[in-house]
Short mmCIF file of C-alpha atoms in Angstrom, two decimals:
data_model
loop_
_atom_site.label_atom_id
_atom_site.label_comp_id
_atom_site.label_asym_id
_atom_site.label_seq_id
_atom_site.Cartn_x
_atom_site.Cartn_y
_atom_site.Cartn_z
CA MET A 1 2.71 8.72 36.81
CA ALA A 2 2.46 7.13 33.35
CA SER A 3 3.41 9.10 30.27
CA HIS A 4 1.04 9.73 27.40
CA LEU A 5 1.44 8.00 24.07
CA PRO A 6 1.65 10.35 21.10
CA SER A 7 -1.25 10.67 18.71
CA ILE A 8 -0.51 9.56 15.15
CA PHE A 9 -2.31 11.38 12.34
CA LEU A 10 -2.36 10.21 8.75
CA PHE A 11 -3.23 12.48 5.85
CA LEU A 12 -3.93 11.28 2.32
CA ILE A 13 -3.06 13.70 -0.50
CA PRO A 14 -4.59 13.75 -3.03
CA ALA A 15 -7.45 12.05 -1.24
CA LEU A 16 -11.17 11.79 -0.77
CA LEU A 17 -11.67 10.44 2.72
CA THR A 18 -14.57 8.11 2.17
CA PRO A 19 -15.32 4.62 3.51
CA SER A 20 -16.15 3.30 0.07
CA GLY A 21 -14.25 0.38 -1.44
CA VAL A 22 -12.71 -0.09 -4.84
CA ALA A 23 -14.99 -0.64 -7.77
CA ALA A 24 -15.52 -3.94 -9.48
CA GLY A 25 -12.95 -4.99 -12.07
CA LEU A 26 -13.51 -4.75 -15.80
CA SER A 27 -13.42 -8.29 -17.17
CA SER A 28 -12.90 -7.15 -20.77
CA TYR A 29 -9.26 -6.40 -19.93
CA GLY A 30 -8.63 -9.71 -18.18
CA TYR A 31 -7.21 -13.03 -19.33
CA HIS A 32 -10.06 -14.93 -20.97
CA ARG A 33 -8.69 -18.47 -20.85
CA SER A 34 -9.13 -20.51 -17.69
CA PHE A 35 -6.04 -21.85 -15.92
CA ASP A 36 -6.20 -25.54 -15.00
CA VAL A 37 -5.44 -27.17 -11.66
CA SER A 38 -1.97 -28.31 -12.70
CA GLN A 39 -0.64 -24.77 -13.11
CA SER A 40 1.16 -23.22 -10.16
CA ASP A 41 0.82 -19.59 -9.05
CA LYS A 42 4.15 -18.85 -10.69
CA GLU A 43 3.05 -20.32 -14.01
CA VAL A 44 -0.22 -18.37 -13.95
CA LEU A 45 1.58 -15.13 -13.08
CA ASP A 46 4.16 -15.72 -15.79
CA VAL A 47 1.29 -15.75 -18.32
CA LEU A 48 -0.62 -12.80 -16.83
CA LEU A 49 2.51 -10.66 -16.60
CA HIS A 50 4.03 -11.63 -19.95
CA LYS A 51 5.54 -8.61 -21.68
CA ASN A 52 3.25 -9.11 -24.69
CA ARG A 53 0.11 -8.44 -22.61
CA TYR A 54 1.19 -6.52 -19.49
CA ASP A 55 3.40 -3.48 -18.95
CA LYS A 56 3.95 -2.33 -15.35
CA ARG A 57 4.86 1.14 -16.62
CA ILE A 58 1.26 1.64 -17.77
CA LYS A 59 -1.45 2.38 -15.22
CA PRO A 60 -4.56 0.17 -14.93
CA PRO A 61 -7.24 1.26 -17.44
CA LEU A 62 -9.41 2.93 -14.82
CA GLU A 63 -9.95 6.58 -13.98
CA PRO A 64 -9.81 7.34 -11.22
CA ILE A 65 -7.82 4.47 -9.77
CA ASN A 66 -9.26 3.88 -6.30
CA VAL A 67 -6.73 2.81 -3.68
CA ASN A 68 -7.82 1.64 -0.24
CA VAL A 69 -5.21 2.38 2.43
CA SER A 70 -4.92 1.21 6.04
CA VAL A 71 -2.08 1.13 8.57
CA VAL A 72 -1.28 -1.36 11.34
CA LEU A 73 1.05 0.05 13.97
CA LEU A 74 3.79 -2.40 14.96
CA SER A 75 5.89 -0.34 17.35
CA LEU A 76 6.19 3.17 18.72
CA SER A 77 9.14 4.40 20.76
CA SER A 78 11.10 7.51 21.60
CA PRO A 79 14.81 7.00 20.90
CA ASP A 80 15.70 10.32 22.54
CA GLU A 81 13.75 11.27 25.64
CA SER A 82 15.11 14.81 25.47
CA SER A 83 13.38 15.50 22.15
CA LEU A 84 10.04 14.94 20.46
CA HIS A 85 11.35 12.36 17.98
CA TYR A 86 9.41 9.10 17.79
CA GLU A 87 10.26 5.95 15.87
CA VAL A 88 7.17 4.46 14.21
CA GLU A 89 7.17 1.04 12.57
CA PHE A 90 4.03 -0.02 10.73
CA LEU A 91 2.47 -2.14 8.01
CA MET A 92 0.75 -0.26 5.22
CA HIS A 93 -2.00 -2.17 3.39
CA GLN A 94 -3.07 -1.06 -0.08
CA LYS A 95 -5.84 -2.47 -2.24
CA TRP A 96 -6.71 -1.55 -5.80
CA ILE A 97 -7.99 -3.18 -9.00
CA ASP A 98 -5.94 -3.87 -12.11
CA PRO A 99 -8.44 -5.33 -14.62
CA ARG A 100 -5.55 -6.63 -16.74
CA LEU A 101 -4.83 -9.24 -14.06
CA ALA A 102 -8.40 -10.60 -13.83
CA HIS A 103 -8.45 -14.34 -14.51
CA THR A 104 -10.21 -17.62 -13.74
CA ARG A 105 -8.90 -20.87 -12.33
CA GLU A 106 -10.56 -24.25 -12.55
CA ASP A 107 -9.45 -25.18 -9.03
CA GLY A 108 -11.41 -22.25 -7.55
CA VAL A 109 -8.41 -20.77 -5.73
CA ARG A 110 -9.38 -17.22 -4.77
CA HIS A 111 -6.01 -15.54 -5.17
CA LEU A 112 -2.43 -15.90 -6.35
CA TYR A 113 0.57 -15.36 -4.09
CA ALA A 114 2.52 -12.86 -6.17
CA LEU A 115 5.24 -11.54 -3.86
CA SER A 116 7.94 -13.11 -6.04
CA HIS A 117 6.55 -11.11 -8.99
CA HIS A 118 6.12 -7.80 -7.14
CA SER A 119 8.69 -6.02 -9.31
CA ASP A 120 6.66 -6.88 -12.44
CA ILE A 121 3.32 -5.46 -11.21
CA TRP A 122 2.15 -1.85 -11.38
CA LYS A 123 1.74 -0.26 -7.94
CA PRO A 124 0.49 3.14 -6.80
CA ASP A 125 3.35 5.65 -6.76
CA ILE A 126 2.98 6.50 -3.10
CA ILE A 127 5.41 8.72 -1.26
CA LEU A 128 5.42 9.33 2.50
CA MET A 129 5.78 13.02 3.38
CA LYS A 130 6.68 13.95 6.94
CA HIS A 131 8.94 15.95 9.22
CA GLY A 132 11.66 13.58 10.26
CA ILE A 133 13.99 10.85 9.04
CA TYR A 134 13.09 8.05 6.67
CA LYS A 135 14.34 4.54 7.39
CA THR A 136 13.92 1.42 5.31
CA ILE A 137 13.69 -2.07 6.78
CA HIS A 138 14.28 -4.87 4.30
CA PRO A 139 12.30 -6.52 2.96
CA THR A 140 9.83 -3.68 2.53
CA GLU A 141 7.42 -5.90 0.59
CA VAL A 142 5.62 -8.21 3.00
CA SER A 143 2.71 -9.61 1.00
CA LEU A 144 1.17 -9.33 -2.47
CA LYS A 145 -1.97 -11.17 -3.55
CA VAL A 146 -3.78 -11.05 -6.89
CA PHE A 147 -7.46 -12.03 -6.81
CA GLN A 148 -9.47 -13.41 -9.71
CA ASN A 149 -11.35 -10.16 -10.35
CA GLY A 150 -8.05 -8.26 -10.63
CA THR A 151 -8.05 -6.94 -7.07
CA ILE A 152 -4.54 -6.58 -5.70
CA PHE A 153 -3.81 -6.60 -1.95
CA TYR A 154 -0.33 -5.29 -1.19
CA THR A 155 1.36 -4.93 2.19
CA MET A 156 4.64 -3.16 2.81
CA ARG A 157 6.61 -2.51 5.99
CA ARG A 158 7.79 1.00 6.80
CA HIS A 159 9.82 2.66 9.53
CA LEU A 160 9.75 6.41 10.16
CA VAL A 161 11.35 8.73 12.69
CA LEU A 162 8.89 11.59 13.13
CA ASN A 163 9.33 15.06 14.59
CA CYS A 164 6.22 15.51 16.70
CA GLU A 165 4.56 18.56 18.17
CA GLY A 166 4.38 18.71 21.94
CA ASP A 167 5.33 20.55 25.11
CA LEU A 168 8.95 19.60 25.77
CA PRO A 169 9.18 21.19 29.28
CA ILE A 170 6.62 18.70 30.61
CA PHE A 171 7.82 15.76 28.49
CA PRO A 172 7.05 12.82 28.83
CA PHE A 173 3.74 13.86 30.40
CA ASP A 174 2.50 15.85 27.44
CA SER A 175 0.41 14.54 24.55
CA PRO A 176 2.54 14.95 21.42
CA MET A 177 0.97 14.79 17.96
CA CYS A 178 2.81 13.06 15.10
CA SER A 179 1.70 13.22 11.49
CA PHE A 180 2.75 12.24 8.00
CA ASN A 181 1.14 12.53 4.59
CA ILE A 182 0.61 10.00 1.84
CA GLU A 183 0.84 11.51 -1.63
CA SER A 184 0.91 10.29 -5.19
CA VAL A 185 4.09 11.28 -6.98
CA SER A 186 2.66 11.75 -10.48
CA ASN A 187 -1.14 11.43 -10.31
CA GLU A 188 -3.72 14.14 -9.77
CA ARG A 189 -6.90 13.60 -7.76
CA LYS A 190 -8.94 12.89 -10.88
CA GLN A 191 -6.50 10.09 -11.75
CA MET A 192 -5.99 8.42 -8.35
CA VAL A 193 -8.11 8.59 -5.19
CA PHE A 194 -7.02 7.27 -1.80
CA HIS A 195 -9.65 5.89 0.57
CA TRP A 196 -8.75 5.57 4.24
CA VAL A 197 -10.31 2.29 5.47
CA GLY A 198 -8.59 2.01 8.86
CA PRO A 199 -9.86 3.27 12.22
CA ASN A 200 -9.79 7.02 12.80
#
């Protein structure tokens, strides 16, 4: 008889669980000169992120900051069959707008590959809250793209060991439930809103 896979629940706090996307960028904050075809992504990013015009310590000039969140499950396993601990490895996708990084390029390229500059770009201060053990797999940053309207698409890799709820006497034939929360460290709901865009 096959065992049941645990159910994974994701909670966003503070959050408004809506299917809506992020709002359009504000061009008045962007870079108003067009980059030519000879400039590489690195050269463009060096200009956009120059300390005289961009400070990663300062949030994007939007309130609230809308952050789209989705998760792609990579692996799920139980390292200890005598307990309700499950190892979960996943990709977390985040998308938001930073109008300060809006720009235009003469070559029509839709986005910049900005992973090499990830430490210079503001990111949502997300923390994963759960019952269990936190593990980090390096590199945690998988992808970072900056689009011309200032939209940023960021992917990071995470690994959690969760304590799940279930019926241990009938394990592994029960249906355990595993959950973790996503919270903002320093922002209230009026300042940052998470939107779950993945499947329920």
